[in-house]
Amino acid sequence: MSGRPKQGIDYAGWSVDIFDGDKKIDKLLDAKGWKGFGIYFFLCQRAYKVNGYFYEWGYDDCATTARKMGGGISSGTVKETVDYCLQVDLFDKRLFDEWGVLTSRGIQRRFWTVLSERRNKTVYSEYWLLKPEECKGLVKVSLFSNAQPTNDHLQGTDNDSPPIKESKVNKKIYIAFQPEVEQAFQLYLLVRENNYGSIIPEQVEALREELVSLTSDPGKQLAIVKKATSWGTKGFEDTEKKTKSRKPQKSKFNNYTGRDYDMNALELQMLGGNNE
C-alpha cells in the first residue's frame, strides 16, 4: 500500500438541492422511481470509490450490480435505468459507447472538488469532460502511448489508473503507465534529451516497451525510471539485478551528477519556467 498513489476518493459531496432543481433527476424519478435513482446513485458511488471520476461498466455487469444492491432490484431494472441515464445525459453516452465507462460532468465536478485540494492532479484526457477553466492545474495524460501530458501546470498525481488500456474502438492495446509512473517517465525523457539530444516518437515508444519488458509492477517501474533519471542513462535497467558500482554520468542540463539532479529545476523546465 505504501508508495501507491490513491485511485478513488473517500468522499463525494451531493448538493442538498438535488431534488429541487435538477431536471435530469426529476426525469429519472418520474420514469424509474426510487429504484432507478438508487441504481444511479450506486453506480456514481462506485465510480468515486474505484477510479474517482469514471466506472468501467458494461451490460454484462447488470446481474452483478443487481446482486450487490439487493432490495428486489433485477438485472433488467439495472439495464433499463442505465439506458435511461444515458438518454437524459446523467451518464455520458459517447464515452460509454466508445470506452465502456460511466461518467458525467456532474460526477467529474464532484471529483474535482476533492482532487483540486491535492498537490498532484492527473486524469485521462479521453475520459475528461470538464473545460480547462473549470479545473485549473489539472494534468491530462493520454491512454495512447505516444501522447504527452497536456497542461500549463504539469504536476504528478494522487489518482491511480490502469497501466494498459484497450480501446473498444480498434481493439489495439497501447502502453499508458499509471500517472505517477508517467510523470516520472516524462521527467526522465527531459533528462535524456539534454544528455543525448532530441528523441523521436519511435524512440519514446521503444523506451516504454523496454520498461514494460522489465516489469509490469508500477512500483518497480517507478523505481527503475527514477534510477535512470538519477544516473542520466540512455535506457532503463532492472535496478534489482544491476549492481551499484556504476558511476553516474554528468548531465548537460545542469551541474549535478547522479542523485544530485535538481528535480525542482527539471519540473520547472517542463512547466516552461512557471513556478505555480
JSON list of N, CA and C in Angstrom, two decimals, residues 73-144:
[
{"chain": "A", "resi": 73, "resn": "ILE", "atom": "N", "xyz": [-34.10, -5.55, -6.59]},
{"chain": "A", "resi": 73, "resn": "ILE", "atom": "CA", "xyz": [-33.73, -4.96, -7.88]},
{"chain": "A", "resi": 73, "resn": "ILE", "atom": "C", "xyz": [-33.25, -6.06, -8.82]},
{"chain": "A", "resi": 74, "resn": "SER", "atom": "N", "xyz": [-33.76, -6.07, -10.04]},
{"chain": "A", "resi": 74, "resn": "SER", "atom": "CA", "xyz": [-33.40, -7.09, -11.02]},
{"chain": "A", "resi": 74, "resn": "SER", "atom": "C", "xyz": [-32.39, -6.55, -12.01]},
{"chain": "A", "resi": 75, "resn": "SER", "atom": "N", "xyz": [-31.73, -7.47, -12.72]},
{"chain": "A", "resi": 75, "resn": "SER", "atom": "CA", "xyz": [-30.77, -7.05, -13.75]},
{"chain": "A", "resi": 75, "resn": "SER", "atom": "C", "xyz": [-31.45, -6.26, -14.85]},
{"chain": "A", "resi": 76, "resn": "GLY", "atom": "N", "xyz": [-32.72, -6.62, -15.15]},
{"chain": "A", "resi": 76, "resn": "GLY", "atom": "CA", "xyz": [-33.46, -5.88, -16.17]},
{"chain": "A", "resi": 76, "resn": "GLY", "atom": "C", "xyz": [-33.69, -4.44, -15.76]},
{"chain": "A", "resi": 77, "resn": "THR", "atom": "N", "xyz": [-33.99, -4.23, -14.48]},
{"chain": "A", "resi": 77, "resn": "THR", "atom": "CA", "xyz": [-34.19, -2.87, -13.98]},
{"chain": "A", "resi": 77, "resn": "THR", "atom": "C", "xyz": [-32.90, -2.07, -14.05]},
{"chain": "A", "resi": 78, "resn": "VAL", "atom": "N", "xyz": [-31.78, -2.72, -13.75]},
{"chain": "A", "resi": 78, "resn": "VAL", "atom": "CA", "xyz": [-30.48, -2.05, -13.85]},
{"chain": "A", "resi": 78, "resn": "VAL", "atom": "C", "xyz": [-30.22, -1.60, -15.29]},
{"chain": "A", "resi": 79, "resn": "LYS", "atom": "N", "xyz": [-30.43, -2.50, -16.24]},
{"chain": "A", "resi": 79, "resn": "LYS", "atom": "CA", "xyz": [-30.19, -2.17, -17.66]},
{"chain": "A", "resi": 79, "resn": "LYS", "atom": "C", "xyz": [-31.09, -1.03, -18.11]},
{"chain": "A", "resi": 80, "resn": "GLU", "atom": "N", "xyz": [-32.37, -1.10, -17.77]},
{"chain": "A", "resi": 80, "resn": "GLU", "atom": "CA", "xyz": [-33.31, -0.05, -18.18]},
{"chain": "A", "resi": 80, "resn": "GLU", "atom": "C", "xyz": [-32.93, 1.30, -17.57]},
{"chain": "A", "resi": 81, "resn": "THR", "atom": "N", "xyz": [-32.47, 1.27, -16.33]},
{"chain": "A", "resi": 81, "resn": "THR", "atom": "CA", "xyz": [-32.10, 2.51, -15.66]},
{"chain": "A", "resi": 81, "resn": "THR", "atom": "C", "xyz": [-30.86, 3.13, -16.28]},
{"chain": "A", "resi": 82, "resn": "VAL", "atom": "N", "xyz": [-29.84, 2.30, -16.54]},
{"chain": "A", "resi": 82, "resn": "VAL", "atom": "CA", "xyz": [-28.62, 2.82, -17.16]},
{"chain": "A", "resi": 82, "resn": "VAL", "atom": "C", "xyz": [-28.94, 3.37, -18.55]},
{"chain": "A", "resi": 83, "resn": "ASP", "atom": "N", "xyz": [-29.76, 2.67, -19.31]},
{"chain": "A", "resi": 83, "resn": "ASP", "atom": "CA", "xyz": [-30.16, 3.16, -20.63]},
{"chain": "A", "resi": 83, "resn": "ASP", "atom": "C", "xyz": [-30.82, 4.54, -20.52]},
{"chain": "A", "resi": 84, "resn": "TYR", "atom": "N", "xyz": [-31.68, 4.68, -19.52]},
{"chain": "A", "resi": 84, "resn": "TYR", "atom": "CA", "xyz": [-32.38, 5.96, -19.35]},
{"chain": "A", "resi": 84, "resn": "TYR", "atom": "C", "xyz": [-31.40, 7.05, -18.90]},
{"chain": "A", "resi": 85, "resn": "CYS", "atom": "N", "xyz": [-30.48, 6.71, -18.01]},
{"chain": "A", "resi": 85, "resn": "CYS", "atom": "CA", "xyz": [-29.48, 7.69, -17.57]},
{"chain": "A", "resi": 85, "resn": "CYS", "atom": "C", "xyz": [-28.61, 8.16, -18.74]},
{"chain": "A", "resi": 86, "resn": "LEU", "atom": "N", "xyz": [-28.31, 7.27, -19.65]},
{"chain": "A", "resi": 86, "resn": "LEU", "atom": "CA", "xyz": [-27.57, 7.64, -20.85]},
{"chain": "A", "resi": 86, "resn": "LEU", "atom": "C", "xyz": [-28.42, 8.53, -21.75]},
{"chain": "A", "resi": 87, "resn": "GLN", "atom": "N", "xyz": [-29.70, 8.25, -21.80]},
{"chain": "A", "resi": 87, "resn": "GLN", "atom": "CA", "xyz": [-30.61, 9.00, -22.65]},
{"chain": "A", "resi": 87, "resn": "GLN", "atom": "C", "xyz": [-30.76, 10.44, -22.18]},
{"chain": "A", "resi": 88, "resn": "VAL", "atom": "N", "xyz": [-30.85, 10.65, -20.86]},
{"chain": "A", "resi": 88, "resn": "VAL", "atom": "CA", "xyz": [-31.06, 12.01, -20.34]},
{"chain": "A", "resi": 88, "resn": "VAL", "atom": "C", "xyz": [-29.74, 12.68, -19.93]},
{"chain": "A", "resi": 89, "resn": "ASP", "atom": "N", "xyz": [-28.62, 12.04, -20.24]},
{"chain": "A", "resi": 89, "resn": "ASP", "atom": "CA", "xyz": [-27.28, 12.61, -20.02]},
{"chain": "A", "resi": 89, "resn": "ASP", "atom": "C", "xyz": [-26.87, 12.66, -18.56]},
{"chain": "A", "resi": 90, "resn": "LEU", "atom": "N", "xyz": [-27.44, 11.79, -17.72]},
{"chain": "A", "resi": 90, "resn": "LEU", "atom": "CA", "xyz": [-26.90, 11.62, -16.38]},
{"chain": "A", "resi": 90, "resn": "LEU", "atom": "C", "xyz": [-25.58, 10.86, -16.45]},
{"chain": "A", "resi": 91, "resn": "PHE", "atom": "N", "xyz": [-25.42, 10.02, -17.45]},
{"chain": "A", "resi": 91, "resn": "PHE", "atom": "CA", "xyz": [-24.14, 9.43, -17.82]},
{"chain": "A", "resi": 91, "resn": "PHE", "atom": "C", "xyz": [-23.85, 9.84, -19.27]},
{"chain": "A", "resi": 92, "resn": "ASP", "atom": "N", "xyz": [-22.59, 10.05, -19.58]},
{"chain": "A", "resi": 92, "resn": "ASP", "atom": "CA", "xyz": [-22.22, 10.49, -20.93]},
{"chain": "A", "resi": 92, "resn": "ASP", "atom": "C", "xyz": [-22.27, 9.31, -21.90]},
{"chain": "A", "resi": 93, "resn": "LYS", "atom": "N", "xyz": [-23.17, 9.39, -22.88]},
{"chain": "A", "resi": 93, "resn": "LYS", "atom": "CA", "xyz": [-23.38, 8.28, -23.81]},
{"chain": "A", "resi": 93, "resn": "LYS", "atom": "C", "xyz": [-22.19, 8.04, -24.73]},
{"chain": "A", "resi": 94, "resn": "ARG", "atom": "N", "xyz": [-21.54, 9.12, -25.18]},
{"chain": "A", "resi": 94, "resn": "ARG", "atom": "CA", "xyz": [-20.40, 8.96, -26.09]},
{"chain": "A", "resi": 94, "resn": "ARG", "atom": "C", "xyz": [-19.27, 8.17, -25.43]},
{"chain": "A", "resi": 95, "resn": "LEU", "atom": "N", "xyz": [-18.95, 8.53, -24.20]},
{"chain": "A", "resi": 95, "resn": "LEU", "atom": "CA", "xyz": [-17.86, 7.83, -23.52]},
{"chain": "A", "resi": 95, "resn": "LEU", "atom": "C", "xyz": [-18.24, 6.39, -23.18]},
{"chain": "A", "resi": 96, "resn": "PHE", "atom": "N", "xyz": [-19.52, 6.17, -22.88]},
{"chain": "A", "resi": 96, "resn": "PHE", "atom": "CA", "xyz": [-19.95, 4.79, -22.62]},
{"chain": "A", "resi": 96, "resn": "PHE", "atom": "C", "xyz": [-19.86, 3.94, -23.88]},
{"chain": "A", "resi": 97, "resn": "ASP", "atom": "N", "xyz": [-20.33, 4.47, -25.00]},
{"chain": "A", "resi": 97, "resn": "ASP", "atom": "CA", "xyz": [-20.30, 3.72, -26.26]},
{"chain": "A", "resi": 97, "resn": "ASP", "atom": "C", "xyz": [-18.87, 3.48, -26.74]},
{"chain": "A", "resi": 98, "resn": "GLU", "atom": "N", "xyz": [-18.01, 4.48, -26.55]},
{"chain": "A", "resi": 98, "resn": "GLU", "atom": "CA", "xyz": [-16.64, 4.38, -27.08]},
{"chain": "A", "resi": 98, "resn": "GLU", "atom": "C", "xyz": [-15.70, 3.62, -26.16]},
{"chain": "A", "resi": 99, "resn": "TRP", "atom": "N", "xyz": [-15.82, 3.84, -24.86]},
{"chain": "A", "resi": 99, "resn": "TRP", "atom": "CA", "xyz": [-14.84, 3.31, -23.91]},
{"chain": "A", "resi": 99, "resn": "TRP", "atom": "C", "xyz": [-15.42, 2.36, -22.88]},
{"chain": "A", "resi": 100, "resn": "GLY", "atom": "N", "xyz": [-16.73, 2.26, -22.78]},
{"chain": "A", "resi": 100, "resn": "GLY", "atom": "CA", "xyz": [-17.32, 1.38, -21.78]},
{"chain": "A", "resi": 100, "resn": "GLY", "atom": "C", "xyz": [-17.14, 1.89, -20.37]},
{"chain": "A", "resi": 101, "resn": "VAL", "atom": "N", "xyz": [-17.26, 3.22, -20.18]},
{"chain": "A", "resi": 101, "resn": "VAL", "atom": "CA", "xyz": [-17.14, 3.81, -18.84]},
{"chain": "A", "resi": 101, "resn": "VAL", "atom": "C", "xyz": [-18.37, 4.66, -18.56]},
{"chain": "A", "resi": 102, "resn": "LEU", "atom": "N", "xyz": [-18.77, 4.68, -17.30]},
{"chain": "A", "resi": 102, "resn": "LEU", "atom": "CA", "xyz": [-19.85, 5.54, -16.85]},
{"chain": "A", "resi": 102, "resn": "LEU", "atom": "C", "xyz": [-19.25, 6.76, -16.16]},
{"chain": "A", "resi": 103, "resn": "THR", "atom": "N", "xyz": [-19.56, 7.93, -16.67]},
{"chain": "A", "resi": 103, "resn": "THR", "atom": "CA", "xyz": [-19.09, 9.17, -16.08]},
{"chain": "A", "resi": 103, "resn": "THR", "atom": "C", "xyz": [-20.00, 10.28, -16.56]},
{"chain": "A", "resi": 104, "resn": "SER", "atom": "N", "xyz": [-19.81, 11.47, -16.05]},
{"chain": "A", "resi": 104, "resn": "SER", "atom": "CA", "xyz": [-20.60, 12.63, -16.47]},
{"chain": "A", "resi": 104, "resn": "SER", "atom": "C", "xyz": [-19.90, 13.89, -15.97]},
{"chain": "A", "resi": 105, "resn": "ARG", "atom": "N", "xyz": [-20.36, 15.03, -16.44]},
{"chain": "A", "resi": 105, "resn": "ARG", "atom": "CA", "xyz": [-19.80, 16.29, -15.96]},
{"chain": "A", "resi": 105, "resn": "ARG", "atom": "C", "xyz": [-20.06, 16.46, -14.48]},
{"chain": "A", "resi": 106, "resn": "GLY", "atom": "N", "xyz": [-21.26, 16.04, -14.03]},
{"chain": "A", "resi": 106, "resn": "GLY", "atom": "CA", "xyz": [-21.57, 16.16, -12.61]},
{"chain": "A", "resi": 106, "resn": "GLY", "atom": "C", "xyz": [-20.65, 15.31, -11.75]},
{"chain": "A", "resi": 107, "resn": "ILE", "atom": "N", "xyz": [-20.42, 14.08, -12.16]},
{"chain": "A", "resi": 107, "resn": "ILE", "atom": "CA", "xyz": [-19.50, 13.19, -11.43]},
{"chain": "A", "resi": 107, "resn": "ILE", "atom": "C", "xyz": [-18.12, 13.82, -11.37]},
{"chain": "A", "resi": 108, "resn": "GLN", "atom": "N", "xyz": [-17.66, 14.36, -12.49]},
{"chain": "A", "resi": 108, "resn": "GLN", "atom": "CA", "xyz": [-16.31, 14.90, -12.55]},
{"chain": "A", "resi": 108, "resn": "GLN", "atom": "C", "xyz": [-16.20, 16.20, -11.77]},
{"chain": "A", "resi": 109, "resn": "ARG", "atom": "N", "xyz": [-17.26, 16.98, -11.69]},
{"chain": "A", "resi": 109, "resn": "ARG", "atom": "CA", "xyz": [-17.21, 18.19, -10.85]},
{"chain": "A", "resi": 109, "resn": "ARG", "atom": "C", "xyz": [-17.05, 17.82, -9.39]},
{"chain": "A", "resi": 110, "resn": "ARG", "atom": "N", "xyz": [-17.79, 16.82, -8.93]},
{"chain": "A", "resi": 110, "resn": "ARG", "atom": "CA", "xyz": [-17.67, 16.39, -7.53]},
{"chain": "A", "resi": 110, "resn": "ARG", "atom": "C", "xyz": [-16.28, 15.81, -7.27]},
{"chain": "A", "resi": 111, "resn": "PHE", "atom": "N", "xyz": [-15.77, 15.06, -8.23]},
{"chain": "A", "resi": 111, "resn": "PHE", "atom": "CA", "xyz": [-14.42, 14.51, -8.11]},
{"chain": "A", "resi": 111, "resn": "PHE", "atom": "C", "xyz": [-13.38, 15.62, -8.05]},
{"chain": "A", "resi": 112, "resn": "TRP", "atom": "N", "xyz": [-13.54, 16.62, -8.90]},
{"chain": "A", "resi": 112, "resn": "TRP", "atom": "CA", "xyz": [-12.57, 17.71, -8.95]},
{"chain": "A", "resi": 112, "resn": "TRP", "atom": "C", "xyz": [-12.54, 18.51, -7.65]},
{"chain": "A", "resi": 113, "resn": "THR", "atom": "N", "xyz": [-13.67, 18.61, -6.98]},
{"chain": "A", "resi": 113, "resn": "THR", "atom": "CA", "xyz": [-13.72, 19.30, -5.69]},
{"chain": "A", "resi": 113, "resn": "THR", "atom": "C", "xyz": [-12.73, 18.69, -4.72]},
{"chain": "A", "resi": 114, "resn": "VAL", "atom": "N", "xyz": [-12.59, 17.35, -4.78]},
{"chain": "A", "resi": 114, "resn": "VAL", "atom": "CA", "xyz": [-11.64, 16.66, -3.91]},
{"chain": "A", "resi": 114, "resn": "VAL", "atom": "C", "xyz": [-10.22, 16.72, -4.50]},
{"chain": "A", "resi": 115, "resn": "LEU", "atom": "N", "xyz": [-10.10, 16.45, -5.79]},
{"chain": "A", "resi": 115, "resn": "LEU", "atom": "CA", "xyz": [-8.78, 16.39, -6.43]},
{"chain": "A", "resi": 115, "resn": "LEU", "atom": "C", "xyz": [-8.08, 17.75, -6.40]},
{"chain": "A", "resi": 116, "resn": "SER", "atom": "N", "xyz": [-8.85, 18.83, -6.49]},
{"chain": "A", "resi": 116, "resn": "SER", "atom": "CA", "xyz": [-8.25, 20.17, -6.54]},
{"chain": "A", "resi": 116, "resn": "SER", "atom": "C", "xyz": [-7.49, 20.51, -5.26]},
{"chain": "A", "resi": 117, "resn": "GLU", "atom": "N", "xyz": [-7.80, 19.80, -4.18]},
{"chain": "A", "resi": 117, "resn": "GLU", "atom": "CA", "xyz": [-7.11, 20.04, -2.92]},
{"chain": "A", "resi": 117, "resn": "GLU", "atom": "C", "xyz": [-5.81, 19.26, -2.81]},
{"chain": "A", "resi": 118, "resn": "ARG", "atom": "N", "xyz": [-5.59, 18.35, -3.76]},
{"chain": "A", "resi": 118, "resn": "ARG", "atom": "CA", "xyz": [-4.37, 17.54, -3.72]},
{"chain": "A", "resi": 118, "resn": "ARG", "atom": "C", "xyz": [-3.23, 18.25, -4.46]},
{"chain": "A", "resi": 119, "resn": "ARG", "atom": "N", "xyz": [-2.03, 17.91, -4.08]},
{"chain": "A", "resi": 119, "resn": "ARG", "atom": "CA", "xyz": [-0.86, 18.53, -4.73]},
{"chain": "A", "resi": 119, "resn": "ARG", "atom": "C", "xyz": [-0.72, 18.06, -6.16]},
{"chain": "A", "resi": 120, "resn": "ASN", "atom": "N", "xyz": [-1.04, 16.80, -6.39]},
{"chain": "A", "resi": 120, "resn": "ASN", "atom": "CA", "xyz": [-0.88, 16.21, -7.71]},
{"chain": "A", "resi": 120, "resn": "ASN", "atom": "C", "xyz": [-2.23, 15.88, -8.32]},
{"chain": "A", "resi": 121, "resn": "LYS", "atom": "N", "xyz": [-2.40, 16.21, -9.59]},
{"chain": "A", "resi": 121, "resn": "LYS", "atom": "CA", "xyz": [-3.70, 16.09, -10.23]},
{"chain": "A", "resi": 121, "resn": "LYS", "atom": "C", "xyz": [-3.53, 15.56, -11.66]},
{"chain": "A", "resi": 122, "resn": "THR", "atom": "N", "xyz": [-3.95, 14.34, -11.92]},
{"chain": "A", "resi": 122, "resn": "THR", "atom": "CA", "xyz": [-3.81, 13.77, -13.26]},
{"chain": "A", "resi": 122, "resn": "THR", "atom": "C", "xyz": [-5.04, 12.95, -13.60]},
{"chain": "A", "resi": 123, "resn": "VAL", "atom": "N", "xyz": [-5.51, 13.08, -14.85]},
{"chain": "A", "resi": 123, "resn": "VAL", "atom": "CA", "xyz": [-6.65, 12.30, -15.33]},
{"chain": "A", "resi": 123, "resn": "VAL", "atom": "C", "xyz": [-6.36, 11.85, -16.76]},
{"chain": "A", "resi": 124, "resn": "TYR", "atom": "N", "xyz": [-7.16, 10.91, -17.24]},
{"chain": "A", "resi": 124, "resn": "TYR", "atom": "CA", "xyz": [-7.09, 10.51, -18.65]},
{"chain": "A", "resi": 124, "resn": "TYR", "atom": "C", "xyz": [-7.84, 11.53, -19.50]},
{"chain": "A", "resi": 125, "resn": "SER", "atom": "N", "xyz": [-7.17, 12.08, -20.50]},
{"chain": "A", "resi": 125, "resn": "SER", "atom": "CA", "xyz": [-7.80, 13.10, -21.34]},
{"chain": "A", "resi": 125, "resn": "SER", "atom": "C", "xyz": [-8.98, 12.54, -22.13]},
{"chain": "A", "resi": 126, "resn": "GLU", "atom": "N", "xyz": [-8.92, 11.27, -22.51]},
{"chain": "A", "resi": 126, "resn": "GLU", "atom": "CA", "xyz": [-10.01, 10.67, -23.29]},
{"chain": "A", "resi": 126, "resn": "GLU", "atom": "C", "xyz": [-11.31, 10.58, -22.50]},
{"chain": "A", "resi": 127, "resn": "TYR", "atom": "N", "xyz": [-11.21, 10.55, -21.17]},
{"chain": "A", "resi": 127, "resn": "TYR", "atom": "CA", "xyz": [-12.39, 10.42, -20.32]},
{"chain": "A", "resi": 127, "resn": "TYR", "atom": "C", "xyz": [-12.88, 11.75, -19.76]},
{"chain": "A", "resi": 128, "resn": "TRP", "atom": "N", "xyz": [-12.07, 12.82, -19.89]},
{"chain": "A", "resi": 128, "resn": "TRP", "atom": "CA", "xyz": [-12.36, 14.03, -19.15]},
{"chain": "A", "resi": 128, "resn": "TRP", "atom": "C", "xyz": [-13.31, 14.93, -19.92]},
{"chain": "A", "resi": 129, "resn": "LEU", "atom": "N", "xyz": [-14.33, 15.46, -19.24]},
{"chain": "A", "resi": 129, "resn": "LEU", "atom": "CA", "xyz": [-15.39, 16.23, -19.88]},
{"chain": "A", "resi": 129, "resn": "LEU", "atom": "C", "xyz": [-15.37, 17.71, -19.51]},
{"chain": "A", "resi": 130, "resn": "LEU", "atom": "N", "xyz": [-14.76, 18.07, -18.38]},
{"chain": "A", "resi": 130, "resn": "LEU", "atom": "CA", "xyz": [-14.81, 19.46, -17.93]},
{"chain": "A", "resi": 130, "resn": "LEU", "atom": "C", "xyz": [-13.90, 20.35, -18.77]},
{"chain": "A", "resi": 131, "resn": "LYS", "atom": "N", "xyz": [-14.28, 21.61, -18.90]},
{"chain": "A", "resi": 131, "resn": "LYS", "atom": "CA", "xyz": [-13.48, 22.57, -19.64]},
{"chain": "A", "resi": 131, "resn": "LYS", "atom": "C", "xyz": [-12.27, 23.01, -18.81]},
{"chain": "A", "resi": 132, "resn": "PRO", "atom": "N", "xyz": [-11.20, 23.45, -19.47]},
{"chain": "A", "resi": 132, "resn": "PRO", "atom": "CA", "xyz": [-9.97, 23.84, -18.74]},
{"chain": "A", "resi": 132, "resn": "PRO", "atom": "C", "xyz": [-10.21, 24.87, -17.65]},
{"chain": "A", "resi": 133, "resn": "GLU", "atom": "N", "xyz": [-11.11, 25.83, -17.92]},
{"chain": "A", "resi": 133, "resn": "GLU", "atom": "CA", "xyz": [-11.35, 26.87, -16.93]},
{"chain": "A", "resi": 133, "resn": "GLU", "atom": "C", "xyz": [-12.05, 26.34, -15.68]},
{"chain": "A", "resi": 134, "resn": "GLU", "atom": "N", "xyz": [-12.64, 25.14, -15.78]},
{"chain": "A", "resi": 134, "resn": "GLU", "atom": "CA", "xyz": [-13.30, 24.55, -14.62]},
{"chain": "A", "resi": 134, "resn": "GLU", "atom": "C", "xyz": [-12.35, 23.77, -13.73]},
{"chain": "A", "resi": 135, "resn": "CYS", "atom": "N", "xyz": [-11.15, 23.49, -14.21]},
{"chain": "A", "resi": 135, "resn": "CYS", "atom": "CA", "xyz": [-10.23, 22.64, -13.44]},
{"chain": "A", "resi": 135, "resn": "CYS", "atom": "C", "xyz": [-8.78, 23.07, -13.68]},
{"chain": "A", "resi": 136, "resn": "LYS", "atom": "N", "xyz": [-8.46, 24.27, -13.29]},
{"chain": "A", "resi": 136, "resn": "LYS", "atom": "CA", "xyz": [-7.12, 24.81, -13.50]},
{"chain": "A", "resi": 136, "resn": "LYS", "atom": "C", "xyz": [-6.11, 24.03, -12.66]},
{"chain": "A", "resi": 137, "resn": "GLY", "atom": "N", "xyz": [-4.99, 23.69, -13.27]},
{"chain": "A", "resi": 137, "resn": "GLY", "atom": "CA", "xyz": [-3.95, 22.93, -12.59]},
{"chain": "A", "resi": 137, "resn": "GLY", "atom": "C", "xyz": [-4.02, 21.45, -12.88]},
{"chain": "A", "resi": 138, "resn": "LEU", "atom": "N", "xyz": [-5.03, 21.01, -13.63]},
{"chain": "A", "resi": 138, "resn": "LEU", "atom": "CA", "xyz": [-5.19, 19.60, -13.96]},
{"chain": "A", "resi": 138, "resn": "LEU", "atom": "C", "xyz": [-4.17, 19.18, -15.01]},
{"chain": "A", "resi": 139, "resn": "VAL", "atom": "N", "xyz": [-3.66, 17.95, -14.90]},
{"chain": "A", "resi": 139, "resn": "VAL", "atom": "CA", "xyz": [-2.76, 17.38, -15.90]},
{"chain": "A", "resi": 139, "resn": "VAL", "atom": "C", "xyz": [-3.49, 16.24, -16.59]},
{"chain": "A", "resi": 140, "resn": "LYS", "atom": "N", "xyz": [-3.51, 16.26, -17.90]},
{"chain": "A", "resi": 140, "resn": "LYS", "atom": "CA", "xyz": [-4.17, 15.20, -18.67]},
{"chain": "A", "resi": 140, "resn": "LYS", "atom": "C", "xyz": [-3.11, 14.31, -19.31]},
{"chain": "A", "resi": 141, "resn": "VAL", "atom": "N", "xyz": [-3.23, 13.02, -19.11]},
{"chain": "A", "resi": 141, "resn": "VAL", "atom": "CA", "xyz": [-2.37, 12.07, -19.80]},
{"chain": "A", "resi": 141, "resn": "VAL", "atom": "C", "xyz": [-3.24, 11.21, -20.69]},
{"chain": "A", "resi": 142, "resn": "SER", "atom": "N", "xyz": [-2.69, 10.78, -21.81]},
{"chain": "A", "resi": 142, "resn": "SER", "atom": "CA", "xyz": [-3.47, 10.03, -22.78]},
{"chain": "A", "resi": 142, "resn": "SER", "atom": "C", "xyz": [-3.39, 8.53, -22.53]},
{"chain": "A", "resi": 143, "resn": "LEU", "atom": "N", "xyz": [-4.43, 7.83, -22.95]},
{"chain": "A", "resi": 143, "resn": "LEU", "atom": "CA", "xyz": [-4.41, 6.37, -22.95]},
{"chain": "A", "resi": 143, "resn": "LEU", "atom": "C", "xyz": [-3.45, 5.85, -24.01]},
{"chain": "A", "resi": 144, "resn": "PHE", "atom": "N", "xyz": [-3.12, 6.70, -24.97]},
{"chain": "A", "resi": 144, "resn": "PHE", "atom": "CA", "xyz": [-2.29, 6.30, -26.09]},
{"chain": "A", "resi": 144, "resn": "PHE", "atom": "C", "xyz": [-0.81, 6.52, -25.75]}
]
